[in-house]
Coordinates of C-alpha atoms and ligand atoms in Angstrom, one line a residue:
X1 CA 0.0 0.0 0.0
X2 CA 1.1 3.4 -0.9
X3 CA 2.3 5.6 2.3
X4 CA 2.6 9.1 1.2
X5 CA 3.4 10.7 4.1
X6 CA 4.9 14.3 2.3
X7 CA 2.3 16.4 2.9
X8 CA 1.6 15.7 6.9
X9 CA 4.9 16.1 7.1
X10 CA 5.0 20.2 6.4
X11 CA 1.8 20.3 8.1
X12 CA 3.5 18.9 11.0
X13 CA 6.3 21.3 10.4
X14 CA 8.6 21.1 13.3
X15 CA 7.0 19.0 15.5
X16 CA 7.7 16.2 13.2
X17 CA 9.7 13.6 15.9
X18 CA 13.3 13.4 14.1
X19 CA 16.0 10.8 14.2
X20 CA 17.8 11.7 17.1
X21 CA 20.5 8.9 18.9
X22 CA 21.6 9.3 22.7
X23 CA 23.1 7.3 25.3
X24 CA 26.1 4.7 25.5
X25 CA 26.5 1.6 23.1
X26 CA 24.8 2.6 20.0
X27 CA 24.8 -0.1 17.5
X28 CA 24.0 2.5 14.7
X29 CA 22.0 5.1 13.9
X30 CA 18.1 4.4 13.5
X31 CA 16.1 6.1 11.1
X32 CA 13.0 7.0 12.9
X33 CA 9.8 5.6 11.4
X34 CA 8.2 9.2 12.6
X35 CA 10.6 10.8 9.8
X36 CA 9.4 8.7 7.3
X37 CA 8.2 11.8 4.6
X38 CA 8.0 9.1 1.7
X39 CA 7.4 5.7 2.0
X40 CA 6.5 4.0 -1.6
X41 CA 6.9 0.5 -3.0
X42 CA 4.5 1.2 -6.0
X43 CA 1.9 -1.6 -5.1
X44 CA -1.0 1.0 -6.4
X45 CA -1.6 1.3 -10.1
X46 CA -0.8 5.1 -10.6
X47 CA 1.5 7.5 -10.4
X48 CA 1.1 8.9 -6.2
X49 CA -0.7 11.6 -6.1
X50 CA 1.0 14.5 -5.0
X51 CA 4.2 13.2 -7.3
X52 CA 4.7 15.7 -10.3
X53 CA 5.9 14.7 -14.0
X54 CA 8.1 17.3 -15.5
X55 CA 9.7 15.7 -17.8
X56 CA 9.5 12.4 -20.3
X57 CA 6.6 9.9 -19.2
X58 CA 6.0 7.6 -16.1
X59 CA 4.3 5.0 -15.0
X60 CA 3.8 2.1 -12.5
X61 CA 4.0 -1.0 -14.2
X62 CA 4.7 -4.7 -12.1
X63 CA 5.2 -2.8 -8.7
X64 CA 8.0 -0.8 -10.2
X65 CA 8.0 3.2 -11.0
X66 CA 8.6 3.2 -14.9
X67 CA 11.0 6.3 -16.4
X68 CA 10.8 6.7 -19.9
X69 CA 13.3 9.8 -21.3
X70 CA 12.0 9.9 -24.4
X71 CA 14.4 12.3 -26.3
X72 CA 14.8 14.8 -23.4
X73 CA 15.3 13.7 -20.0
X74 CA 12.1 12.1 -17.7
X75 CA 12.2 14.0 -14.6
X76 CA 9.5 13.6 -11.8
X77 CA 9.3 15.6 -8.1
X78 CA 7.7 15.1 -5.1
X79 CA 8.2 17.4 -2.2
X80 CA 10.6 19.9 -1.2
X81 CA 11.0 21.6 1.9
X82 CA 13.4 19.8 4.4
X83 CA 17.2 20.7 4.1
X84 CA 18.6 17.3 6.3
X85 CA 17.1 14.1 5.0
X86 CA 18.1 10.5 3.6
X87 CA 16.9 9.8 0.2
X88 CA 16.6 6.2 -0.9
X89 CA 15.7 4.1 -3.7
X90 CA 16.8 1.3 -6.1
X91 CA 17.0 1.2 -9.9
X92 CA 18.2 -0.2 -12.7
X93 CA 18.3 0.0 -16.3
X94 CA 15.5 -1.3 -18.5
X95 CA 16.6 -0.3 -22.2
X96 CA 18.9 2.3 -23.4
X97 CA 22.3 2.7 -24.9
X98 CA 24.9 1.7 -22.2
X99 CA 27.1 4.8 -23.1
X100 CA 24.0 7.5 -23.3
X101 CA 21.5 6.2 -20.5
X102 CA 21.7 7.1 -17.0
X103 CA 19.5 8.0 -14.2
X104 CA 19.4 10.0 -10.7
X105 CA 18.2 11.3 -7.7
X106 CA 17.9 14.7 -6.9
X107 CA 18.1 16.2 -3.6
X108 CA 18.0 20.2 -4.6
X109 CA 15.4 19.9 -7.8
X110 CA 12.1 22.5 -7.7
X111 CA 9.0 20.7 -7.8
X112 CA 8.6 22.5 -11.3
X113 CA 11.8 21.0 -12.8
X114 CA 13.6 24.4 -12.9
X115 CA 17.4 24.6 -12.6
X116 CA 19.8 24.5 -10.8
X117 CA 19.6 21.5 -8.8
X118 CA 21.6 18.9 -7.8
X119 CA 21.6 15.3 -9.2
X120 CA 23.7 12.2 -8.4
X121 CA 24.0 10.3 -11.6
X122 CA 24.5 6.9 -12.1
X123 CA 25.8 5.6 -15.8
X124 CA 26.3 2.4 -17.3
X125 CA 25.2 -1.0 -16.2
X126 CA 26.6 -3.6 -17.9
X127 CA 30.0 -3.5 -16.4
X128 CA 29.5 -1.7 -13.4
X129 CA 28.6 1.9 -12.9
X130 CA 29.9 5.2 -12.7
X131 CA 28.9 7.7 -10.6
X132 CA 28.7 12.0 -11.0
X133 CA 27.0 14.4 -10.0
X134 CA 25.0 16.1 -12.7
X135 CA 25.8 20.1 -12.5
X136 CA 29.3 18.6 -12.7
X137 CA 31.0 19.0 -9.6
X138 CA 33.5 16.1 -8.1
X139 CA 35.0 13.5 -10.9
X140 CA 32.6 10.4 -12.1
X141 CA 33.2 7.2 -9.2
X142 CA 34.0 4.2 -10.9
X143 CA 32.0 1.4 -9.3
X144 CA 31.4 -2.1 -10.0
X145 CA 27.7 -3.6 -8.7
X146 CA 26.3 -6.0 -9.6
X147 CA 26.0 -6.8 -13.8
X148 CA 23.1 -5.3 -15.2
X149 CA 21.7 -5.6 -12.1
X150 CA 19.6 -3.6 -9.6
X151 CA 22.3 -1.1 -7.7
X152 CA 20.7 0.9 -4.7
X153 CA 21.5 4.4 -4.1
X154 CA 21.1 6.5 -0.9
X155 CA 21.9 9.9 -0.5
X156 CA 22.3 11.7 2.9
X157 CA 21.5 15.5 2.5
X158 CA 22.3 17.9 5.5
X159 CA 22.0 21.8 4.5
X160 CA 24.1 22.1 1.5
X161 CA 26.0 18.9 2.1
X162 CA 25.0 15.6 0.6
X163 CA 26.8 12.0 0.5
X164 CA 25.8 9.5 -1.6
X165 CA 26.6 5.9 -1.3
X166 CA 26.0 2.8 -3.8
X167 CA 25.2 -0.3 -2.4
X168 CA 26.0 1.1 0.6
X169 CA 29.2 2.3 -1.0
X170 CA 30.2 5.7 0.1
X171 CA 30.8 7.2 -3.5
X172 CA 31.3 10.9 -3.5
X173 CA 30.3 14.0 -1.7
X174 CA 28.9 17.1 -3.0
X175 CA 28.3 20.6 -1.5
X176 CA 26.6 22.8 -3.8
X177 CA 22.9 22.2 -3.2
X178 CA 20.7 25.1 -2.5
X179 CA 19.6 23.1 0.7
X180 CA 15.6 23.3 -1.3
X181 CA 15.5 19.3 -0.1
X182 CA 13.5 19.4 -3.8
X183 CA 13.7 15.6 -4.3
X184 CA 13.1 14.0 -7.5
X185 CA 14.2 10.9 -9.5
X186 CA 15.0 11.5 -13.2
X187 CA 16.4 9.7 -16.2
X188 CA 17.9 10.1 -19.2
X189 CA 18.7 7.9 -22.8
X190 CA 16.4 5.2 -22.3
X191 CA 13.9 3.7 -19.2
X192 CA 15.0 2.7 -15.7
X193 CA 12.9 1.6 -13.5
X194 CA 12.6 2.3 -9.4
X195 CA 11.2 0.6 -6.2
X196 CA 11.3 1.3 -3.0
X197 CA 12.0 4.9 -2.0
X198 CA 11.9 6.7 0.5
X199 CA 12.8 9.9 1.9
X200 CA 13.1 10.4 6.4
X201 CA 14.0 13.5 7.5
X202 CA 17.0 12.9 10.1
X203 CA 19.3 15.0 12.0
X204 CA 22.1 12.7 12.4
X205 CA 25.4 13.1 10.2
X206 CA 25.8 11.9 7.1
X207 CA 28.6 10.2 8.0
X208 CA 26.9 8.6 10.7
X209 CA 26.0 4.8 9.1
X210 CA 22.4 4.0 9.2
X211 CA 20.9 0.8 10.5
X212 CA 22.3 -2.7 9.6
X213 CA 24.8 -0.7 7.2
X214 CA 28.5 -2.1 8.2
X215 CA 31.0 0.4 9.2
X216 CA 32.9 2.2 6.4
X217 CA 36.4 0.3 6.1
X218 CA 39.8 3.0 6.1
X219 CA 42.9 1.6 4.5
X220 CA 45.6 3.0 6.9
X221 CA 48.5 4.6 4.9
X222 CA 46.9 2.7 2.2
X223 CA 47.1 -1.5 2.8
X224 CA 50.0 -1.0 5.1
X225 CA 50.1 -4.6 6.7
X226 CA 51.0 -6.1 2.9
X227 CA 52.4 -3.4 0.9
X228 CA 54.9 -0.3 1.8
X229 CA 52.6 2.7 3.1
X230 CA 51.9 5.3 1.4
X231 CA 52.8 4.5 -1.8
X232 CA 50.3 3.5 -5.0
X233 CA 51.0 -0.3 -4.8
X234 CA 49.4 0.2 -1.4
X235 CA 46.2 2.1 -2.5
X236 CA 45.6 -0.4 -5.3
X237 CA 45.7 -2.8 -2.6
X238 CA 43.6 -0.7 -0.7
X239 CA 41.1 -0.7 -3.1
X240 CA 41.0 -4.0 -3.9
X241 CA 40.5 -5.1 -1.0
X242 CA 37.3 -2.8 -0.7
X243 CA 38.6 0.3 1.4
X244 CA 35.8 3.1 0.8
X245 CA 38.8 5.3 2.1
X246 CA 42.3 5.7 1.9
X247 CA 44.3 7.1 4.5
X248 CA 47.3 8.9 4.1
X249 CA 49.8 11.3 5.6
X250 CA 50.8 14.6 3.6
X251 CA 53.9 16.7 4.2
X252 CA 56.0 19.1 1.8
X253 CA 59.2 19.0 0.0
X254 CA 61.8 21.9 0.3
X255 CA 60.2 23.0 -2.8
X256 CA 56.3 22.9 -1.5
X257 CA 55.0 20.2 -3.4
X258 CA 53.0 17.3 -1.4
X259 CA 54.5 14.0 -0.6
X260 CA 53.0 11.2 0.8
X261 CA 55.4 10.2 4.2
X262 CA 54.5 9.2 7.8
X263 CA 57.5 10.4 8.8
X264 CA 59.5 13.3 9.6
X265 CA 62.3 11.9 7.8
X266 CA 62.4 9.7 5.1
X267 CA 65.1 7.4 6.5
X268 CA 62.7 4.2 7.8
X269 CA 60.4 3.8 4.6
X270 CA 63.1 4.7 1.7
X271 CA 66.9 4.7 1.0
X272 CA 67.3 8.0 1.3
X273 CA 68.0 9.9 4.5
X274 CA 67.1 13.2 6.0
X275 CA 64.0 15.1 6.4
X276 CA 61.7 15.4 3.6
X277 CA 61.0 18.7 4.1
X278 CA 64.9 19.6 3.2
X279 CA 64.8 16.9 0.3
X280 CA 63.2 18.7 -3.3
X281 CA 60.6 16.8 -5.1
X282 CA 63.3 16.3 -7.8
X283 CA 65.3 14.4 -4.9
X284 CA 62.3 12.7 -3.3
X285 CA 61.2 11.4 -6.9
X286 CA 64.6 9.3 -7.0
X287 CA 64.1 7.4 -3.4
X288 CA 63.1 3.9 -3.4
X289 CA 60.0 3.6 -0.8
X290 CA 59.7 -0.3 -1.4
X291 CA 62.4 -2.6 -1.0
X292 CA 62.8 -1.9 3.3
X293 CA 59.2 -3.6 2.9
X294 CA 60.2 -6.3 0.6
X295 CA 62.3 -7.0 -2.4
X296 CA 59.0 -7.3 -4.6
X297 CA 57.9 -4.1 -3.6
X298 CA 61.5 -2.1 -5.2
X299 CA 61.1 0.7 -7.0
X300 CA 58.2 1.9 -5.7
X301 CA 58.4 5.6 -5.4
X302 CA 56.9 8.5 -2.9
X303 CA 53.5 9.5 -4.9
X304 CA 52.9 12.9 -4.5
X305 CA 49.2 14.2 -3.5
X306 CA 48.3 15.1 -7.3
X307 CA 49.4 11.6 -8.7
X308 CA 47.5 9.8 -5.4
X309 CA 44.5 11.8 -6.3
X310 CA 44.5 11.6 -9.6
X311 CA 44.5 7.6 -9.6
X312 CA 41.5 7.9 -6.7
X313 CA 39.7 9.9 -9.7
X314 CA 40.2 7.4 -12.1
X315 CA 39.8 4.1 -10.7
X316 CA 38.2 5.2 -7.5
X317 CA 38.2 5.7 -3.9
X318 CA 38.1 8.7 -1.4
X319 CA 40.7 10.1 0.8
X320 CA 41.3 10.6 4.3
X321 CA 43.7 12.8 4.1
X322 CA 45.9 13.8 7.4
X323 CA 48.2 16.8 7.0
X324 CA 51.1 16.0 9.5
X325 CA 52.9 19.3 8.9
X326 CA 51.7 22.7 8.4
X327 CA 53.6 25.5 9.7
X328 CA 51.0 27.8 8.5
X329 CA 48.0 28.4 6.4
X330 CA 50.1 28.7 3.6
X331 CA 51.1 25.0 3.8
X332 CA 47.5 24.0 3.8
X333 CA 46.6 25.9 1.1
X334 CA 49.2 24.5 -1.3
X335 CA 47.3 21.3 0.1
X336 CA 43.7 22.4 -0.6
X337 CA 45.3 23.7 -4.3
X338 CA 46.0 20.2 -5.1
X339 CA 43.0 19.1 -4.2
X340 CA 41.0 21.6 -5.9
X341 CA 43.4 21.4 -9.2
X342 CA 42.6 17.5 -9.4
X343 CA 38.8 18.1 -9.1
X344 CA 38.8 15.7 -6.1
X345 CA 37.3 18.0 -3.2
X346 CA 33.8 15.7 -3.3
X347 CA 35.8 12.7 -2.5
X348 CA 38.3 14.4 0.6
X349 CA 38.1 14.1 3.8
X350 CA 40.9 16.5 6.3
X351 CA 42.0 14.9 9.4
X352 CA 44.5 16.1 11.8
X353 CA 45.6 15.9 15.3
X354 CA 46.3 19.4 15.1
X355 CA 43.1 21.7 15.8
X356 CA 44.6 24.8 14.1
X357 CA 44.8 22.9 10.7
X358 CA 41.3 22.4 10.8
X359 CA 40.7 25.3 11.2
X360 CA 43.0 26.8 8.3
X361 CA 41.4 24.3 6.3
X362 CA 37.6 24.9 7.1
X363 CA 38.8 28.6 6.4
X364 CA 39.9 28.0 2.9
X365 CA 38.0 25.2 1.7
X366 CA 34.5 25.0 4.1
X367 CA 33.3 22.4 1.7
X368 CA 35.3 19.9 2.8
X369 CA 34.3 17.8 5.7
X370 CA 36.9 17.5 8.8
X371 CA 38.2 14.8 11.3
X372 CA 39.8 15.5 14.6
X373 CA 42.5 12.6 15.4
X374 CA 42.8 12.0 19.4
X375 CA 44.6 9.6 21.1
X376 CA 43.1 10.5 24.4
X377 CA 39.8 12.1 24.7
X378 CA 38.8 15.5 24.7
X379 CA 36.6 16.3 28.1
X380 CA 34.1 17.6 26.3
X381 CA 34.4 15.8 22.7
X382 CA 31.1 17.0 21.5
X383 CA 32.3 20.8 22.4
X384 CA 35.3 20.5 20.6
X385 CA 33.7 19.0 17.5
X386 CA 31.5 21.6 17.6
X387 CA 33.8 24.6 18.2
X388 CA 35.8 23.1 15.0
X389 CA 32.9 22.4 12.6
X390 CA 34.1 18.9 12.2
X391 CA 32.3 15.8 10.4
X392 CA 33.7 13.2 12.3
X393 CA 35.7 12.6 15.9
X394 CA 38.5 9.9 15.4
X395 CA 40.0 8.9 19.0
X396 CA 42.1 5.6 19.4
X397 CA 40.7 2.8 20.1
X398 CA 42.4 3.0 23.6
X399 CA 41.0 6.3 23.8
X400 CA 37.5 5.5 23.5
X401 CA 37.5 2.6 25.7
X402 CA 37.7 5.2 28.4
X403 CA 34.7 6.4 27.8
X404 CA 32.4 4.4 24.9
X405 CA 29.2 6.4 25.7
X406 CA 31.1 9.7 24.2
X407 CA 29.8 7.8 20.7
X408 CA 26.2 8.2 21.5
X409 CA 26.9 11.9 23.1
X410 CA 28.5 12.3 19.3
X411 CA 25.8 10.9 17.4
X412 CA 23.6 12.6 19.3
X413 CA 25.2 15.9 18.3
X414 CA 25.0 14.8 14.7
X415 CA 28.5 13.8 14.3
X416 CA 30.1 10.3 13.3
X417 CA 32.7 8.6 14.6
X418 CA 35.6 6.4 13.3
X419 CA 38.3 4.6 15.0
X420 CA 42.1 4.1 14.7
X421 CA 44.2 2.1 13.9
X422 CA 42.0 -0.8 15.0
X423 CA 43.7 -4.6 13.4
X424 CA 42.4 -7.4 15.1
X425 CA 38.5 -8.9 15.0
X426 CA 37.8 -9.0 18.4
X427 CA 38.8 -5.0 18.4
X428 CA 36.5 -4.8 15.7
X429 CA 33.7 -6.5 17.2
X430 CA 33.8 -4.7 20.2
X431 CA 34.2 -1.2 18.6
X432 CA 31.1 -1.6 16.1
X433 CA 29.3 -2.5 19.4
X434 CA 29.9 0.8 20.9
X435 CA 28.0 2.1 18.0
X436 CA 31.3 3.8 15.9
X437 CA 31.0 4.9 11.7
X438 CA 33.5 3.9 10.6
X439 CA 37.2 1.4 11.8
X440 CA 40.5 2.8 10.1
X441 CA 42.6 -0.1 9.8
X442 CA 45.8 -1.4 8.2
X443 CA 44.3 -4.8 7.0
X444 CA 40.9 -3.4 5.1
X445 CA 40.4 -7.0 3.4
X446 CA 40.5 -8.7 6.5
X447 CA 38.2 -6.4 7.8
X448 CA 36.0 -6.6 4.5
X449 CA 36.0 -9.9 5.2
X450 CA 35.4 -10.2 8.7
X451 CA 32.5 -8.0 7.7
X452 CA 30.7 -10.2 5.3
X453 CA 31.3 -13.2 7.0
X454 CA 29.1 -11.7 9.7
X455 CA 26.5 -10.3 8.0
X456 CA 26.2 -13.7 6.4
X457 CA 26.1 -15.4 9.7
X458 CA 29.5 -17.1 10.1
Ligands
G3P1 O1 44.3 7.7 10.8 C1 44.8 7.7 12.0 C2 46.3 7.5 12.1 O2 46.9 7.6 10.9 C3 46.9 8.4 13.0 O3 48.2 8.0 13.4 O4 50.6 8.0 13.3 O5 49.4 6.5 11.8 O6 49.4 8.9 11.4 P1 49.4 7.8 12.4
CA2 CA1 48.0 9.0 9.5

C-alpha cells in the first residue's frame, strides 16, 4: 500500500519527531519511522498523487515506477522543503544505450523541474557503474555492482552537504545544493525503473551509518600490513580489498609540493635519508620507498598528492587525508590547491591531530568535511567537535575505551565517529558495538571480510 506521508509532514512542520541517537553503546544510527516523509513500493496502479511529472513519461507498471526519457530527459518531483534528509531508492536500467542512459536522484530539484539543482547520476550497467554528480562537480566514481543488475543508491542530504553511497558504497560528496530538499528521480537515454523509495528526514550526520549498514572500512597509509605505506602499490591494494577510504599522511618537500610520508624523515620507509622537508621533489622522486618492505615491492616511489589523487579519480576511492605538517595556512593551502586542481574535493576528507589545521582548512576550503584525530579524549568531545565544525571525531581505540558512551553523546550531536588504527576482530567487534561509523585499519580486506562473513552469519 502506498504511504505518502509528504504532505503531513510540512503540516506537521517542526513538531515532526526526528532521528535523534543518545546514550552509551549505539549499534548505529536508527532512522526513525516518525521521519518517514515518503514511504513507496508502488503496489497502487498510478503515479502517487502529490508526485509531479516534468519531464518524459512515467508510470507504475509490475510494482515498479517506470521512467521513460523519451528524447529529453524524464524528470519527476515530489516534495521539497526539508534541508537534512536521507533519500533512498533502487533502480536499474531497463533499455537504453549503455554509453547515453543514465539515471538519478535529486536532492535540490524544484518541484517545477527548474534549474539549478543537484543530481547524483548513475551511468552504465553492464560492467558496473559510474557515478557523477549532474551540475558537474567532483569527478565520475567508478564502481562495480552488480552486472546489469539492480544497484541501490542513498543519498544523505544535510544543509548544503549531501553524500551519496552505492550499495551502501560511500561514492562521492557534494556541496553545492541550494539546501531546497526538492527531491526528485530522473532519467535520461532510455527507461529505468525504481522501487522502494523513501525519503526520512533525520538530524544525524551523514557520515553517521544507518541501521544494519556495516562500518565504512579505512585503509591506513593505504594496505600497510601487505604493501609499503603510502605508496600507489598500497592504494591499489587498498582498493581492492574494498577500502571506501584511503588514508594517508601529507607533508612538503623543500620545494612545497605534497608527498606522501608518515614520517619526519624519510630514513625508515626509503633509501634515502634526512628530512623530507629539506629533500626537493626532484630528490624525493629518485628514493626507493619499497624494497625496506620487501624486495617485490623495489622501485616503488613516494607519490605525491596530485598523482595519489588523480589515480582515486580514475579508478576510484576517497581520501582521508591527514596533514602532519603545516607551519601555516600557507602550507594548507598548497594542500587544498592540489586538491582543488585535481577536481577531487567531493571525494576528501581533512584529518589532523592538530586543531589549528582544521581550522586553516575549514577557512579556505568550508566544503570539505573534517576529522579531529585524538589519542586521548577530549573532556568535552562533542564541544570541541563543535567549536571546529568537524564531520567526524576519530579517537584511538584506547582512547574510547575510556569512555564508549562519548559515541552516542556524538551521534547525538550529529556527528560520526571512526576509529584508529583498529587490526584485530575481536577490536572490531567490540568497537562496532559501541555504535562507531566507521574502523580505520591497516588490514581493510580482513576487515571486508570479517564483515561479510558476519552479515552472512558465520
Ligand atoms: O588515521 C589515524 C592514524 O593515521 C593516526 O596515526 O601516526 O598513523 O598517522 P598515524
Ligand atoms: Ca596518519
Amino acid at each position: 500500500m502506498r504511504r505518502d506521508l509528504f504532505r503531513s509532514a510540512f503540516v506537521l512542520g517542526s513538531c515532526v519527531a526526528l532521528c535523534c541517537l543518545s546514550g552509551a553503546h549505539v549499534a548505529a544510527a536508527q532512522p526513525s519511522d516518525a521521519g518517514v516523509v515518503v514511504r513507496e513500493d508502488f503496489s497502487s496502479r498510478g503515479l502517487p498523487g502529490q508526485w509531479r511529472v516534468v519531464g518524459g513519461k512515467w508510470r507504475v507498471d509490475g510494482g515498479r515506477l517506470v521512467g521513460d526519457s523519451g528524447v529529453g530527459r524524464g524528470v519527476v518531483t515530489f516534495g521539497g522543503g526539508s534541508a537534512d534528509f536521507r533519500f533512498e531508492a533502487r533502480a536499474r536500467f531497463e533499455r537504453g544505450e549503455e554509453s547515453k542512459r543514465w539515471f538519478g536522484l535529486g536532492v535540490d530539484v524544484p518541484a517545477s523541474g527548474s534549474r539549478p539543482e543537484t543530481v547524483g547520476v548513475v551511468r552504465g550497467g553492464k560492467t558496473g557503474f559510474s557515478f557523477g554528480e549532474g551540475s558537474g562537480e567532483g569527478a565520475p566514481v567508478p564502481f562495480v555492482g552488480a552486472a546489469d543488475g539492480e544497484v541501490r543508491v542513498r543519498v544523505e542530504a544535510r544543509g548544503r552537504q549531501a553524500v551519496w553511497f552505492l550499495d551502501d558504497r560511500q561514492v562521492l560528496v557534494t556541496s553545492r545544493s541550494q539546501a531546497s530538499g526538492g527531491v526528485a528521480l530522473a532519467v535520461g537515454g532510455g527507461t529505468v525503473s525504481f522501487d522502494d523509495v523513501r525519503v526520512t528526514r533525520v538530524r544525524s550526520s551523514a557520515f553517521q551509518r544507518v541501521a544494519a549498514a556495516p562500518v565504512t572500512v579505512v585503509a591506513h597509509r593505504g594496505a600497510s600490513s601487505v604493501a609499503p605505506e603510502n605508496t600507489m602499490v598500497a592504494q591499489e591494494v587498498g582498493r581492492r580489498s574494498g577500502a571506501v577510504f584511503i588514508e594517508n599522511d601529507v607533508r612538503l618537500s623543500s620545494d612545497r609540493v605534497p608527498f606522501l610520508m608518515h614520517d619526519t624523515t624519510v630514513d625508515r620507509t626509503t633509501d634515502g635519508v634526512g628530512n623530507l622537508s629539506a629533500l626537493s621533489a626532484a630528490q624525493l622522486r629518485g628514493l626507493d620507498a619499497g624494497s625496506w618492505f620487501a624486495p617485490a615491492f623495489a622501485g616503488a616511489r613516494i607519490p605525491t598528492l596530485a598523482e595519489q589523487l588523480a589515480d582515486l579519480r580514475t579508478r576510484g576511492g576517497s581520501l582521508l587525508l591527514e596533514t602532519k605538517q603545516a607551519d601555516s595556512i600557507e602550507d594548507i593551502a598548497t594542500v587544498i590547491d592540489v586538491v582543488r586542481a585535481e577536481n577531487m574535493t567531493g571525494r576528501v576528507m581533512v584529518q589532523s591531530f592538530d586543531p589549528q589545521h582544521l581550522r586553516w582548512v575549514r577557512a579556505l576550503a568550508p566544503e570539505i568535511p573534517l576529522g579531529l584525530l585524538r589519542d586521548k579524549l577530549d573532556a568535552d568531545p562533542v564541544a570541541v567537535s563543535q567549536e571546529l565544525g568537524l564531520a567526524l571525531y576519530i579517537p584511538s581505540g584506547a582512547a574510547l575505551e575510556a569512555r564508549p558512551g562519548v559515541v552516542g553523546d556524538l551521534h547525538a550531536a550529529g556527528l560520526g565517529v571512526w576509529v584508529w588504527t583498529v587490526d584485530t576482530a575481536e577490536r572490531w567487534g567490540r568497537y562496532d558495538g559501541y555504535g562507531v561509523d566507521g574502523v580505520i585499519t591497516n588490514r581493510a580486506g580482513e576487515l571486508n571480510g570479517w564483515l561479510s562473513g558476519r552479515a552472512a552469519g558465520r
